Coordinates of C-alpha atoms in Angstrom, one line a residue:
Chain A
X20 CA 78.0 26.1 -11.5
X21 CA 81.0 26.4 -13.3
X22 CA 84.0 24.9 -11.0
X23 CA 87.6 23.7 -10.7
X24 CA 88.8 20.6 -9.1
X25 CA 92.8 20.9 -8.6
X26 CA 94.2 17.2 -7.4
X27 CA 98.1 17.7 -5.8
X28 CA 99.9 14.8 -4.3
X29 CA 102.5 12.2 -4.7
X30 CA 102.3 10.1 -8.0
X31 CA 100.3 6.9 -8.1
X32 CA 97.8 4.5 -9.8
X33 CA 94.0 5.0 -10.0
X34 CA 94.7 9.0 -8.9
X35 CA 92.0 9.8 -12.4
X36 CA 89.9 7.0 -11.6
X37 CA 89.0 7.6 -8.3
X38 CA 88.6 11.1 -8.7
X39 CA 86.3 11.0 -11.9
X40 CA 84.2 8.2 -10.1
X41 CA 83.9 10.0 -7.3
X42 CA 82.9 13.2 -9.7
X43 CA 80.6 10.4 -11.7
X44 CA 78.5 9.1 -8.8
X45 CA 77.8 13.8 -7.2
X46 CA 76.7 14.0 -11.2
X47 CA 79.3 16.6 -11.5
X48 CA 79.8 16.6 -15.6
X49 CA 84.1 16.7 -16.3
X50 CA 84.3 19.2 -19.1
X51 CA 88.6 19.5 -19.3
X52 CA 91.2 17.8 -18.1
X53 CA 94.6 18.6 -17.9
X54 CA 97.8 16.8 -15.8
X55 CA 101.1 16.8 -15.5
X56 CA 103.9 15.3 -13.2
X57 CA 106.2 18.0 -11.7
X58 CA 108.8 16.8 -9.5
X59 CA 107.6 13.6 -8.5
X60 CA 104.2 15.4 -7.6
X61 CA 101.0 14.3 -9.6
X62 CA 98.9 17.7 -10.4
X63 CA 95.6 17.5 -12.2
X64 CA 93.4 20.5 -13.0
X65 CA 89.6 19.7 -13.8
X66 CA 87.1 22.4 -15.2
X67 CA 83.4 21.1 -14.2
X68 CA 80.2 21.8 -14.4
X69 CA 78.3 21.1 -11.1
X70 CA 74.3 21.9 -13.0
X71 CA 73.1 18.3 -12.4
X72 CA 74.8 17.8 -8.7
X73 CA 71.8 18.2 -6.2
X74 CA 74.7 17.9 -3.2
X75 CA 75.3 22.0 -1.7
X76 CA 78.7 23.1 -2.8
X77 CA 79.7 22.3 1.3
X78 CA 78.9 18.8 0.6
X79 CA 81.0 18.1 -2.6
X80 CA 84.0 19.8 -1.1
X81 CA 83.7 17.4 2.0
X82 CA 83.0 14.1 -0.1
X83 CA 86.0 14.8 -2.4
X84 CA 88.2 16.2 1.2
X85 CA 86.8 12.5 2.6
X86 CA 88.7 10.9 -0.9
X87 CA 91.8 13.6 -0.9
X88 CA 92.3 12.0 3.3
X89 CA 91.7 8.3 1.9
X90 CA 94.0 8.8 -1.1
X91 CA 96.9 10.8 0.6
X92 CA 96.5 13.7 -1.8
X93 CA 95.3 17.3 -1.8
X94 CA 92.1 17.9 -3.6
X95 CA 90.4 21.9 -3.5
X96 CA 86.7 22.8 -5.7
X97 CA 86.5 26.2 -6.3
X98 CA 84.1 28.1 -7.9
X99 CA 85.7 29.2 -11.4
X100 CA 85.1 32.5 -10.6
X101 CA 88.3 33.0 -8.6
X102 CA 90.0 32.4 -11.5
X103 CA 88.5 33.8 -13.8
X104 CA 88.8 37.3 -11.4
X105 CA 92.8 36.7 -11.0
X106 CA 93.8 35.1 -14.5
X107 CA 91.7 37.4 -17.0
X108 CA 91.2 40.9 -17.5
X109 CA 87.5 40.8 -19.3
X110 CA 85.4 40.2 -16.1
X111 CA 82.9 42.6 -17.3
X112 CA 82.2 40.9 -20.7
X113 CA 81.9 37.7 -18.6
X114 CA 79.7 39.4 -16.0
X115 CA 81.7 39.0 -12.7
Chain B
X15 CA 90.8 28.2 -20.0
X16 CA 94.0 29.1 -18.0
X17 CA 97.3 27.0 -17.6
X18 CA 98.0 24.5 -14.9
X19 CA 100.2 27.4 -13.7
X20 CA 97.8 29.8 -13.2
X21 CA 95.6 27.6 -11.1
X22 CA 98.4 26.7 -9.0
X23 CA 99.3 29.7 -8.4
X24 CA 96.5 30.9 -6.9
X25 CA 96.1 28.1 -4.9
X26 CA 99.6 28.8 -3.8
X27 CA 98.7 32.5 -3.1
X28 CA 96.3 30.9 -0.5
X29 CA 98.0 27.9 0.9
X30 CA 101.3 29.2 1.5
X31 CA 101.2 33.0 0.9
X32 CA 98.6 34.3 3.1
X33 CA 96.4 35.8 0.2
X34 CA 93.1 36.4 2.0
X35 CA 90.2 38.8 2.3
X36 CA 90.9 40.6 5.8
X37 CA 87.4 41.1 6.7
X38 CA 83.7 41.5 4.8
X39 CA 82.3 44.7 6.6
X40 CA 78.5 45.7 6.6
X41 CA 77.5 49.0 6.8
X42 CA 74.5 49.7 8.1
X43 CA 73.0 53.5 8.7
X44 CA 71.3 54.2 11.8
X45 CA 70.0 57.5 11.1
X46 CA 66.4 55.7 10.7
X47 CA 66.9 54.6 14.4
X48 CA 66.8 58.2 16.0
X49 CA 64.0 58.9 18.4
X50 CA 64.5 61.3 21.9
X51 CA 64.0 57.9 24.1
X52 CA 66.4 56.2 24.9
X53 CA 64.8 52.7 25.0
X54 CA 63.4 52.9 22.0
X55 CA 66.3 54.3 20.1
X56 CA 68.3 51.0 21.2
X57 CA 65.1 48.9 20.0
X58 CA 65.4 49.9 16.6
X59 CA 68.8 50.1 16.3
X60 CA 68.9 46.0 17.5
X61 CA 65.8 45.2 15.0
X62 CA 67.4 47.2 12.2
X63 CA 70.9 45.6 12.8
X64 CA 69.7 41.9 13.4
X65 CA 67.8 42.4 10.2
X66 CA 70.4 43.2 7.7
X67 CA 73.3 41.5 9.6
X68 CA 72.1 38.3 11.2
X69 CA 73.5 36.3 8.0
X70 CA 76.2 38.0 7.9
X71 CA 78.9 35.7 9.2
X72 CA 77.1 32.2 7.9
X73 CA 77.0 34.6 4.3
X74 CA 81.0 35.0 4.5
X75 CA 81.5 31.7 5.3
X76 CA 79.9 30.3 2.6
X77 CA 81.2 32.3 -0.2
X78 CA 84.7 31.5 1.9
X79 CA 83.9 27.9 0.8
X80 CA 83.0 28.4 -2.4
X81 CA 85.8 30.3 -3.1
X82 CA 88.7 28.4 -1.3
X83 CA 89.9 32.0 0.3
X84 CA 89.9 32.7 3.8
X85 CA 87.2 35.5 4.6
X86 CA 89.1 36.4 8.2
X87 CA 86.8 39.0 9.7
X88 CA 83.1 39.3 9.4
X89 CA 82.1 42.7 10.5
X90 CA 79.7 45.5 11.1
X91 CA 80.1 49.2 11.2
X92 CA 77.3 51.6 11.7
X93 CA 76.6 55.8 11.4
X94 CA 78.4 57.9 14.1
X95 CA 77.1 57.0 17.1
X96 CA 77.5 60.5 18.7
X97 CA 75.2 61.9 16.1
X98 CA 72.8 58.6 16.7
X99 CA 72.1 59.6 20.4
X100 CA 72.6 62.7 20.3
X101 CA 68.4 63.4 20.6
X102 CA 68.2 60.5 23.2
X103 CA 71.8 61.3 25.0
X104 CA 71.5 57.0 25.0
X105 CA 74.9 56.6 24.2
X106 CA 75.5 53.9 27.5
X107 CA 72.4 51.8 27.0
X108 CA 73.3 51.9 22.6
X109 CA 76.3 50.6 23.8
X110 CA 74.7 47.6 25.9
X111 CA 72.8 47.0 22.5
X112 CA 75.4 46.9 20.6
X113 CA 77.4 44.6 22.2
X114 CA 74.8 42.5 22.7
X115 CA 74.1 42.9 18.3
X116 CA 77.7 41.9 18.4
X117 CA 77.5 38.4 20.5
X118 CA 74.4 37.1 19.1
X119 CA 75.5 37.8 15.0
X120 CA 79.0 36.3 15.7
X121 CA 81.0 39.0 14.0
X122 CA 84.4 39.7 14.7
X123 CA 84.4 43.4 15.4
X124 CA 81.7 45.9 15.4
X125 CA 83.1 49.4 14.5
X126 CA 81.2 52.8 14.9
X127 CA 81.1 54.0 18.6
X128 CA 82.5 57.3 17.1
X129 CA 82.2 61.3 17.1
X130 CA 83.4 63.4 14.2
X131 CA 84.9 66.6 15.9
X132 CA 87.4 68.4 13.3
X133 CA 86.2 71.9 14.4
X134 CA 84.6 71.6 17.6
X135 CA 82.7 69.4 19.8
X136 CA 79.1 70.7 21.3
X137 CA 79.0 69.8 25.0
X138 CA 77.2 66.5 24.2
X139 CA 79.9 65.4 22.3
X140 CA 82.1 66.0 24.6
X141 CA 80.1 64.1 26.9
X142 CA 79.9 61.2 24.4
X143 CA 83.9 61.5 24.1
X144 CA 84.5 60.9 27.7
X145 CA 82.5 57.5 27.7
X146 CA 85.1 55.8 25.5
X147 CA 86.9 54.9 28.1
X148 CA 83.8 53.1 29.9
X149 CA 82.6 51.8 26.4
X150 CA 85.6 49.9 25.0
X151 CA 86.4 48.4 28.7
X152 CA 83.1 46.8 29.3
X153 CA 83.0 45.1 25.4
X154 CA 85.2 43.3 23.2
X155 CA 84.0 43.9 19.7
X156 CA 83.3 47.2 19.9
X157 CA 85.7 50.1 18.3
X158 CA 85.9 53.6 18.5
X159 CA 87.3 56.6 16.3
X160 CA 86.9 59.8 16.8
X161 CA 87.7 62.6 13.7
X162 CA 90.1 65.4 15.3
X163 CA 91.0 67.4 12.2
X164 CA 90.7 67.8 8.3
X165 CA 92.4 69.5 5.7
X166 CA 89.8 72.1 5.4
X167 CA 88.7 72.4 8.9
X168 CA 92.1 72.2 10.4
X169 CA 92.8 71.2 14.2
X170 CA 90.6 70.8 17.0
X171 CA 93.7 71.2 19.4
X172 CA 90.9 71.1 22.2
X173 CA 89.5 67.6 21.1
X174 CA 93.6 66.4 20.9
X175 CA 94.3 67.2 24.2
X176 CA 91.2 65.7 25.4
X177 CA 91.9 62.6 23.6
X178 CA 95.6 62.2 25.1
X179 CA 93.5 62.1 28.5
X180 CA 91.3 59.7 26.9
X181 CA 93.9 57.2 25.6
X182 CA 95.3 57.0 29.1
X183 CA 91.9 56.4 30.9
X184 CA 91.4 53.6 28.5
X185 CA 94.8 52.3 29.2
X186 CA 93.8 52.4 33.5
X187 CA 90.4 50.6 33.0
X188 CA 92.2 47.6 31.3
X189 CA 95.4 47.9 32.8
X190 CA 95.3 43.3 34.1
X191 CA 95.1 43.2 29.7
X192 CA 97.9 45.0 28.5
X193 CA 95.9 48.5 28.0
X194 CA 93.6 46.4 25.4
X195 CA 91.1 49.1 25.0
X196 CA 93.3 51.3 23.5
X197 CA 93.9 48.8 20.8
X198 CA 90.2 49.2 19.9
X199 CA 90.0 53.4 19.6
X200 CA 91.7 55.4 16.4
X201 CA 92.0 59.2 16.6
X202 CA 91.6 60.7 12.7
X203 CA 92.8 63.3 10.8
X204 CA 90.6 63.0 7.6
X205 CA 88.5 59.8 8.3
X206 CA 87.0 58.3 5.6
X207 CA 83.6 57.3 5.5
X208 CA 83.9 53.4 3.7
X209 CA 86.2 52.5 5.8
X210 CA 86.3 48.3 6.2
X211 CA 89.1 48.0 8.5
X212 CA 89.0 48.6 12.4
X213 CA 89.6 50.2 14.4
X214 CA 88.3 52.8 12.6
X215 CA 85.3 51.8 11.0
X216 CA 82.3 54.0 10.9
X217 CA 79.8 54.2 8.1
X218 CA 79.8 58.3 7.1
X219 CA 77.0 60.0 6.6
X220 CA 76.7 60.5 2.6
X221 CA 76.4 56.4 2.7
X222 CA 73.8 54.0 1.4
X223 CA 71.5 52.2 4.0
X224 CA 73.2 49.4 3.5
X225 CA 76.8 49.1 1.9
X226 CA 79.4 46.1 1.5
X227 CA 83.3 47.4 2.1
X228 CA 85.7 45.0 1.7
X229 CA 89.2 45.0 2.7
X230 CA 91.9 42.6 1.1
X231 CA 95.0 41.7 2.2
X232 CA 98.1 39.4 0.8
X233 CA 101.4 41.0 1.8
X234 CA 102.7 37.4 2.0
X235 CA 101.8 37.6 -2.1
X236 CA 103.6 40.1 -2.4
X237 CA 107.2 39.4 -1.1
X238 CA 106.9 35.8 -2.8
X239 CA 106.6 37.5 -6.1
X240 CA 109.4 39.7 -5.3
X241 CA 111.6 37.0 -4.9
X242 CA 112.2 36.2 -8.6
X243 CA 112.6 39.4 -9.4
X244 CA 116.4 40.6 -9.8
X245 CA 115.9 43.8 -11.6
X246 CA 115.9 47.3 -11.2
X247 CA 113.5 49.3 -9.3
X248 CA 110.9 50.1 -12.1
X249 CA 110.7 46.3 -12.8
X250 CA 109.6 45.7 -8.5
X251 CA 107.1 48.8 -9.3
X252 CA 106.1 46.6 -12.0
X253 CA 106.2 43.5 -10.3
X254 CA 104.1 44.8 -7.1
X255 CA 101.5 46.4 -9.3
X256 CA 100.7 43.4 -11.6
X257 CA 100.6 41.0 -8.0
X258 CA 98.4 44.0 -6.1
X259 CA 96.0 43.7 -9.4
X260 CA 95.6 39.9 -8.6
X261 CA 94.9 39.9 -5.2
X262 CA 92.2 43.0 -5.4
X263 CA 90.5 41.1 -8.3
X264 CA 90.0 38.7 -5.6
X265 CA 88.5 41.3 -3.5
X266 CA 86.1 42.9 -5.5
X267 CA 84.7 39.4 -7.0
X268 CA 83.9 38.9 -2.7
X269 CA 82.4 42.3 -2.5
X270 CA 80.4 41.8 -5.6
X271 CA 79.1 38.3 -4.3
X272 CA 78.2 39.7 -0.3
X273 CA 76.9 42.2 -1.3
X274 CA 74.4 40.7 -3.9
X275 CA 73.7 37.7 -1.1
X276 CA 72.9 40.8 1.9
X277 CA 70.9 42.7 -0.2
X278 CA 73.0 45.7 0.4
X279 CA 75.0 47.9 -2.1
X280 CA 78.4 47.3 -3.3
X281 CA 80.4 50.5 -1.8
X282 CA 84.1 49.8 -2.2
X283 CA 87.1 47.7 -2.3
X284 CA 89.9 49.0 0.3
X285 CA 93.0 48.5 -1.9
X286 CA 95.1 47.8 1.4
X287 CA 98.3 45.4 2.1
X288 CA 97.4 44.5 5.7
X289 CA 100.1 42.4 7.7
X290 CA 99.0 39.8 10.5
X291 CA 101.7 38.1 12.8
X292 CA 101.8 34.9 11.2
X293 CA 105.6 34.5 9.5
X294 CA 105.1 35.3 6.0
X295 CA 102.4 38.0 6.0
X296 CA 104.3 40.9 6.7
X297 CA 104.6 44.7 5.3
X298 CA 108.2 44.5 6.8
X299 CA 109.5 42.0 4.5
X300 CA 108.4 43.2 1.5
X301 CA 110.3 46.3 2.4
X302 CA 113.8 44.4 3.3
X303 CA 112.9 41.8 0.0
X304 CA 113.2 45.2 -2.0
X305 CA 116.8 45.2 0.0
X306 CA 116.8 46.7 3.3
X307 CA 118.8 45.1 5.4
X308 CA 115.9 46.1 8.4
X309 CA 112.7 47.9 7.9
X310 CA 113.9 51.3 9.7
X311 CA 117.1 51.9 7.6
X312 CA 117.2 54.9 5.6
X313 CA 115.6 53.9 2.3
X314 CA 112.5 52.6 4.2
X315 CA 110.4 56.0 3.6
X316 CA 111.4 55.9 -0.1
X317 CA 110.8 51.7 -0.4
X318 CA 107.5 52.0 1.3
X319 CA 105.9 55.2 -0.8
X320 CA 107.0 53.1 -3.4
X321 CA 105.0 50.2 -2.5
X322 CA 102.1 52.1 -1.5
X323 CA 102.1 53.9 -4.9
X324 CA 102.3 50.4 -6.8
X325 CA 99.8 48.8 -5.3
X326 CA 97.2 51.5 -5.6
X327 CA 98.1 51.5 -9.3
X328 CA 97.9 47.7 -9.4
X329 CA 94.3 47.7 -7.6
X330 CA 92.5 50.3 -9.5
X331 CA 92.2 48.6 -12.9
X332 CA 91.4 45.4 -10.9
X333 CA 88.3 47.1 -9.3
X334 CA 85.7 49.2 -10.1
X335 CA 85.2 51.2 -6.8
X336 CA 87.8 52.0 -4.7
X337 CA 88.1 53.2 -1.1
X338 CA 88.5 53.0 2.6
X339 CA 92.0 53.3 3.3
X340 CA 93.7 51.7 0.4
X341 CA 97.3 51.5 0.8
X342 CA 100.2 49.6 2.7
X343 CA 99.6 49.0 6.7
X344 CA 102.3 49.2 9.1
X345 CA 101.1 48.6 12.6
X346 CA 103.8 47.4 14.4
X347 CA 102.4 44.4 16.8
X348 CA 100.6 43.1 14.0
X349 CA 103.7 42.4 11.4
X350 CA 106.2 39.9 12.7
X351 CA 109.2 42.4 10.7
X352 CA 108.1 45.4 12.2
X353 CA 108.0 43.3 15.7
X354 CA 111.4 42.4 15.1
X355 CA 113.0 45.8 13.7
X356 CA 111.8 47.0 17.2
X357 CA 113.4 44.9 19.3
X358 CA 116.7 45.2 17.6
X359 CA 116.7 49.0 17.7
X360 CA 116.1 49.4 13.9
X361 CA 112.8 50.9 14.3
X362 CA 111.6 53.8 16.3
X363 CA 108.4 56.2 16.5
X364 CA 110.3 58.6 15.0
X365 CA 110.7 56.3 11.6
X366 CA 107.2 55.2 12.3
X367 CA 106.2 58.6 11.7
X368 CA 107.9 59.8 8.7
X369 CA 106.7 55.9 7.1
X370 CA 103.2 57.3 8.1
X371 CA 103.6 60.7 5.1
X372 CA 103.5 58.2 2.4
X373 CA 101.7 55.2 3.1
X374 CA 98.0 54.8 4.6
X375 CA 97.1 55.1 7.7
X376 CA 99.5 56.3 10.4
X377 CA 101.1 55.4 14.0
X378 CA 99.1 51.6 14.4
X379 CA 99.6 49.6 17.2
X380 CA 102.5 50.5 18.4
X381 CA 103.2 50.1 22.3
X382 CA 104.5 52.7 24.6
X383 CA 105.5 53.0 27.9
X384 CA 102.6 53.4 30.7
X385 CA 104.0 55.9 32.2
X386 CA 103.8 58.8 29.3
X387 CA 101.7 61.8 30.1
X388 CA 98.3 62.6 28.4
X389 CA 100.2 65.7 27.0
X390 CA 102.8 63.2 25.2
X391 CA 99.9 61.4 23.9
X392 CA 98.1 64.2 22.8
X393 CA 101.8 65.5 21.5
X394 CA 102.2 62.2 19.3
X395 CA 98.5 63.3 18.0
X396 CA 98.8 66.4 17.0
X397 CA 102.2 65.6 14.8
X398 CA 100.4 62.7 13.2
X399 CA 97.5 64.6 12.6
X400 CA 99.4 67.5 11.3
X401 CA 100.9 65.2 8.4
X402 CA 97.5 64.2 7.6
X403 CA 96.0 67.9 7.4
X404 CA 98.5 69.0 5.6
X405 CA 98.8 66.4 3.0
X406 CA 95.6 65.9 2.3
X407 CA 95.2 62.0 3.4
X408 CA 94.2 60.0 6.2
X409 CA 96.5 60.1 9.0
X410 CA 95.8 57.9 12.2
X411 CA 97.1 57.2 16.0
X412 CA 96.1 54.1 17.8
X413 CA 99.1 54.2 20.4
X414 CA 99.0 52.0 24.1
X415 CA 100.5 53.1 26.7
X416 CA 100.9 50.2 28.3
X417 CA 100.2 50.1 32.2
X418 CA 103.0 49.3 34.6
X419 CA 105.5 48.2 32.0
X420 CA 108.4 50.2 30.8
X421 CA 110.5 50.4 27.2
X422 CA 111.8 47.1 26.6
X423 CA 109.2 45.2 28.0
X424 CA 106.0 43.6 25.8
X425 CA 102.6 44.1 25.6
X426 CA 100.5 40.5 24.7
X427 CA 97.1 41.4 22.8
X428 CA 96.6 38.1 21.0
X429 CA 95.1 37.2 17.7
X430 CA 95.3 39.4 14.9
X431 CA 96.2 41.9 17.1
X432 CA 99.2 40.3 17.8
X433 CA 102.3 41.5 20.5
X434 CA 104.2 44.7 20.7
X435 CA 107.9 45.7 22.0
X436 CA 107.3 48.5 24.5
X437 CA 109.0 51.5 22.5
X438 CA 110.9 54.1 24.0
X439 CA 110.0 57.8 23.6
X440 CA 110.7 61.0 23.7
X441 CA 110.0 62.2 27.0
X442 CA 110.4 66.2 26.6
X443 CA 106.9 68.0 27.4
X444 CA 104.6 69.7 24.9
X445 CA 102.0 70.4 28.0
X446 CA 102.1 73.9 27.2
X447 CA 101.4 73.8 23.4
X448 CA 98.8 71.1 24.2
X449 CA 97.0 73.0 27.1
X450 CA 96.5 76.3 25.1
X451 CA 93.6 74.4 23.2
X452 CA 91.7 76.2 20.5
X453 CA 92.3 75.1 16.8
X454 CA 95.1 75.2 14.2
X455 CA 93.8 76.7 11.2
X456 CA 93.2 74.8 8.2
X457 CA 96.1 74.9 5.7
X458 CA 97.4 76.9 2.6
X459 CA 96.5 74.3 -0.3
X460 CA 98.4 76.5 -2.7
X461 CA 102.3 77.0 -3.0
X462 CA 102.9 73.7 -2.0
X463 CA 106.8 73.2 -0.8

């Protein structure tokens, strides 16, 4: 399944690495990345593909909420249809 | 792809602007569960419920996770249960089952223990009408509606002034929790049959066996968007419409998902700005954003049709099947603005009233005193369900008149249903117009003025 990892939170070292890892070791294939620093605050959008994760989608959202509580930051997964719904008009071509 | 932006903004929407699917209903028709005995009628209704619906809440939980937006109500509404047990006359025991359906799938609110009665009620309908009362003060999941008119059968004056009694009778049986029961029973004009939202939901009879409605919600969305916008009033039509397209995308990509994982068809998405108490989630505010100084000053009929117009336009591109309701909600103990133009005497049922010509669905939790009359009641009916006949929409009353508390004074319902400011009223009597009974006729739809 087709997903997005957002990462919010105050601005420090090893935010990527930890978070990759962590994506690394659920088999959870990174397929974008993009980050920026707005005001201080560290935000990082992630598109993945979740195909090879055996973990329920319940489980991956409570290993990377377990990181987000360890690392002080704020990490959501959600399933990309959400955006793609919101964000693009074409939901039938992509059948949602 | 999509930008950073776009991302954040919807996980803004749903962090900090309330954006979230109000409830997940199941439809389920019970016409297959008819028999002439009573204990058998309530044995298929349970197996045929549990069935389809057991999964239901664990169902919109999960695509809750998956989606990162709050599913708030999982519930069920079922056929007319007047027509139901009309062959068994089991309406008392299919009430027991119900509620017991109710416990044991975890929903939220079960909707359905309703009559339609727009031109007249046979005796057992009648019958059925006076168990209300009973019904919605010995559960608390179960709703009740009851259809007094429609645009082309006009109105059953008889079954208004019987529901005025009826109102107060529910207010009596829970008078030690502010009148609850009355917070669980709509009277109609024009009820619609795919309605998600309680309550008044009933699944009509030219349904599917088993149909998803889903209701969205995201006034919160709404008034954050309007924020940035300093222009004229064609650019906040704008604004509202492209917003209202977001959050019903959101909507149907729920309905879509339930009801592929239940098995059941996808009937429609209820295009509706519903309000809740929390700060930030309220109809009211989107009103005084567009620049009221209260909800309640002159301008708010005029702000609010606009708002209601916008949003339908917004959410009918974003979805292929529209229904229910669909439009802004204004009950008044459920939106922290409306709760507040109230108490400071911006607001009255007056207002309320003219709000309810051009916006769905009428006079909505709004407190009275417990002292008003079954023929004031039935009086506030009748009007309400006079602008509904006559303008060919769904008009609504779900009034409390709240027992042994006066104007002024609050009635405490808790949750989503949130707290009301007892209103005052009008106080002159309409018992003679109400007592003659009989019907209005149905209405001219020609040489409209």
């Amino acid at each position: 399944m087709k997903a997005i990892v957002s990462v919010v939170g105050k601005d420090k070292k090893g935010i990527i690495a930890q978070v990759s890892s962590c994506l690394y070791d659920m088999s959870i294939n990174i397929e974008n990345i993009s980050q920026t620093i707005m005001q201080d605050y560290f935000t990082m959008i992630m598109a993945v593909d979740t195909s090879d994760c055996s973990i329920k989608f319940d489980g991956i959202k409570q290993t990377l909420n377990a990181l987000a509580e360890k690392m002080g930051l704020e990490i959501h997964i959600q399933l990309q249809s959400i955006f793609d719904s919101m964000h693009q008009i074409d939901t039938v071509k992509k059948g949602l | 792809m999509y930008s950073s932006n776009e991302i954040i903004e919807t996980i803004n929407m749903i962090s900090q602007q309330h954006l979230d699917v109000r409830t997940i209903t199941l439809g389920i028709s019970l016409f297959d569960c008819i028999t002439d005995s009573k204990q058998r009628t309530c044995e298929k209704i349970y197996d045929k419920i549990m069935s389809k619906a057991s999964n239901l809440v664990k169902i919109g939980n999960d695509i809750s996770g998956e989606l990162g937006v709050p599913i708030v109500n999982k519930r069920i509404s079922v056929s007319p249960i007047s027509l139901i047990s009309a062959a068994s006359k089991g309406h008392l025991e299919i009430i027991r089952t119900l509620d017991k359906i109710a416990d044991e799938t975890g929903i939220d609110f079960l909707g359905g223990y309703s009559a339609l009665v727009h031109k007249a009620m046979t005796p057992y309908e009648k019958e059925f009408i006076l168990s209300i009362p009973q019904a919605l003060s010995t559960t608390n999941k179960i709703c009740s509606s009851v259809n007094v008119a429609t645009s082309k059968a006009g109105i059953n004056m008889d079954a208004v002034a019987l529901m005025g009694k009826i109102v107060k009778e529910c207010a009596y049986l829970t008078k030690d929790n502010d009148s609850l029961a009355c917070a669980k029973l709509v009277v109609f004009a024009n009820a619609v049959e795919d309605n998600p939202f309680m309550a008044g939901a009933f699944l009509g009879t030219g349904e599917d066996d088993t149909v998803v409605n889903v209701g969205v919600s995201g006034p919160g969305v709404v008034k954050t968007a309007l924020e940035k916008v300093d222009g004229d009033l064609t650019q906040v039509a704008e604004c509202i419409k492209q917003t209202a397209f977001k959050i019903t995308r959101v909507g149907q990509l729920v309905a879509k998902e339930a009801s592929k994982r239940l098995n059941a068809s996808f009937g429609i998405v209820d295009l509706s700005l519903a309000p809740t108490p929390v700060v930030g989630d309220s109809v009211a505010h989107i009103l005084e954003e567009i620049g009221l100084e209260s909800v309640g000053a002159y301008g708010t009929t005029a702000c609010l049709a606009m708002l209601n117009d916008a949003v339908k336009k917004g959410g009918i591109m974003a979805c292929s099947n529209v229904g229910g309701l669909s439009g802004a909600f204004i009950p008044v103990s459920e939106d922290a603005g409306m709760i507040k133009a109230t108490e400071i005497g911006a607001l009255n049922l007056e207002k309320l009233e003219a709000m309810t010509a051009v916006c769905s669905v009428g006079l909505d939790m709004i407190a009275i005193p417990g002292d008003t009359t079954p023929e004031v009641i039935s009086g506030i009916i009748a009007d309400e369900i006079a602008i509904g006949v006559v303008n060919t929409k769904t008009t609504a009353v779900r009034v409390i008149p709240v027992y042994g508390k006066k104007a002024g004074e609050y009635a405490e319902f808790g949750g989503l249903l949130g707290r009301a400011p007892i209103m005052d009223i009008n106080k002159y009597s309409p018992a003679k117009f109400i007592n003659r009974g009989g019907r209005i006729p149905a209405p001219l739809h020609s040489n409209k003025n």
